[in-house]
Amino acid sequence: MLLKSEFLFKRAQQFIPGGVNSPARAFKSVGGIPVFFKKAKGSLLTDEDGNEYIDYVGSWGPMILGHAHPAVIKAIQDASFNSTSFGAPTELEIRMAELVQRMVPNVERVRMVNSGTEACMSAVRVARGFTGREKIIKFEGNYHGHGDSFLIKAGSGALTLGEPSSPGVTKGTAKDTLNADYNDLESVDTLFKKNKGKIAAVILEPVAGNMGCIPPEPGFLEGLRERCDREGSVLIFDEVMTGFRLARGGAQERFGVDADLVTFGKVIGGGLPVGAFGGKKEIMDVVSPVGPVYQAGTLSGNPLAMSAGLAQLGLLEKHPEYYADLEEKTAYLARRLRAVLSAHQVPFQINQVGSMITVFFTGEKVTGFESANTTDQELFRKFFHAMLKRGIYLPPSPFESWFLATTLSTEMLDKTVNAADESLAEVLG
Ligand code: HOZ
């Protein structure tokens, strides 16, 4: 029963647009009442009605070690006694920059911000300032937050100008964002050719998470690296989801391809509101106050956020076995789900990279936006609610990655697989 959630959702809608502070939470893709949560520990969520769920959202990625990890909680508590914000430098920020550099060695300089959106907006501004060029290439179905330059969809033809995908974004902004197809180097070549000498940056999720989990095809990241080198463009990896999750050094380490700039999100703050962008010194030196590219923020490098992040990232740095454990758990889940889905004779694809995984209800291999869209959304909607009823909290959209945490036990994974079996029997039967 979701009595309190229902009541809270109604109350919220009187004061908050759509009752939520971020649209995905409104359950528009799956329908029904969004679950309002009260607390979480490890991989177990408790809602306002007292129902418990096994968590596969993990606050959209950062909860690699589960919710309310004792070391993270202690770090936040300790730091809070010394003030919640200075708006002035602290040693914590240096320790964080040093830690990021040890884990992601090509991040020679890093600037803290407050969200992944801010990180991506700033990285693009830096790339433009560094190259003196204005256009960027992004990929259909990748998400880099809600900065104006990213809310642009492809025009009707492959070579037409982009169009704002949200009112409020100007046509002037749209003309500088070009959309290519994920895993399709030819589409990138076409854009480079048509815009010779004008591309400041190519920005992408090195493993897509925002259209469901989609790995880069072999050669795709390398191909982008080569093209950016040849064209003098800045390669930006948006590692908001993949950073510190797929490996200590994120997707760069996992796939052995270096970007010029990297963006991170809430994972840097152990789930608190943080983002960061960083990369080669040569490029980052354009950032104010060293260089002319303006970027600022009172809460950037906030002491609570830095402390929480240092606690979680510090554990990940010291314990490489966490990555092996995450990999093993996710592979186990994928293997068992494959068996269940096959037994129900439903067309499906499971994409998994490290601890990111998505089940697509389609017979097509999912490599990009078009193939992701072949997933049976109605079936997902039913499946989602059948799983929710059985205490499994999946992302409320067919186009999101599921995120696993080290706190998931084999028992929890088995419970998830059994719930999937029962759910499929319910929704297909
Ligand atoms: N943009 C996130 C999904 N890719 C959802 C953010 C949220 O609702 O917290």
PDB file of N, CA and C in Angstrom, residues 18 45 96 118 302 332 351 425:
ATOM      1  N   GLY A  18       4.514  19.687 -10.532  1.00  0.00           N
ATOM      2  CA  GLY A  18       4.359  18.242 -10.726  1.00  0.00           C
ATOM      3  C   GLY A  18       4.623  17.437  -9.461  1.00  0.00           C
ATOM      4  N   LEU A  45      15.673   0.289   0.936  1.00  0.00           N
ATOM      5  CA  LEU A  45      14.963   1.572   1.048  1.00  0.00           C
ATOM      6  C   LEU A  45      13.694   1.361   1.868  1.00  0.00           C
ATOM      7  N   MET A  96      40.719  16.462  -1.720  1.00  0.00           N
ATOM      8  CA  MET A  96      39.837  15.895  -2.748  1.00  0.00           C
ATOM      9  C   MET A  96      40.508  15.933  -4.132  1.00  0.00           C
ATOM     10  N   GLU A 118      26.144  21.374 -13.850  1.00  0.00           N
ATOM     11  CA  GLU A 118      27.095  22.487 -13.793  1.00  0.00           C
ATOM     12  C   GLU A 118      28.461  22.063 -14.356  1.00  0.00           C
ATOM     13  N   ASN A 302      32.263  22.591  -1.103  1.00  0.00           N
ATOM     14  CA  ASN A 302      31.621  22.654   0.217  1.00  0.00           C
ATOM     15  C   ASN A 302      32.200  21.606   1.191  1.00  0.00           C
ATOM     16  N   TYR A 332      26.190 -11.846 -12.100  1.00  0.00           N
ATOM     17  CA  TYR A 332      25.301 -12.885 -11.541  1.00  0.00           C
ATOM     18  C   TYR A 332      23.842 -12.512 -11.807  1.00  0.00           C
ATOM     19  N   ASN A 351      21.923  -5.274 -21.360  1.00  0.00           N
ATOM     20  CA  ASN A 351      23.216  -4.616 -21.511  1.00  0.00           C
ATOM     21  C   ASN A 351      23.823  -4.436 -20.134  1.00  0.00           C
ATOM     22  N   ALA A 425       5.425 -13.612 -15.083  1.00  0.00           N
ATOM     23  CA  ALA A 425       4.271 -14.510 -15.143  1.00  0.00           C
ATOM     24  C   ALA A 425       2.990 -13.677 -15.009  1.00  0.00           C
TER      25      ALA A 425
END
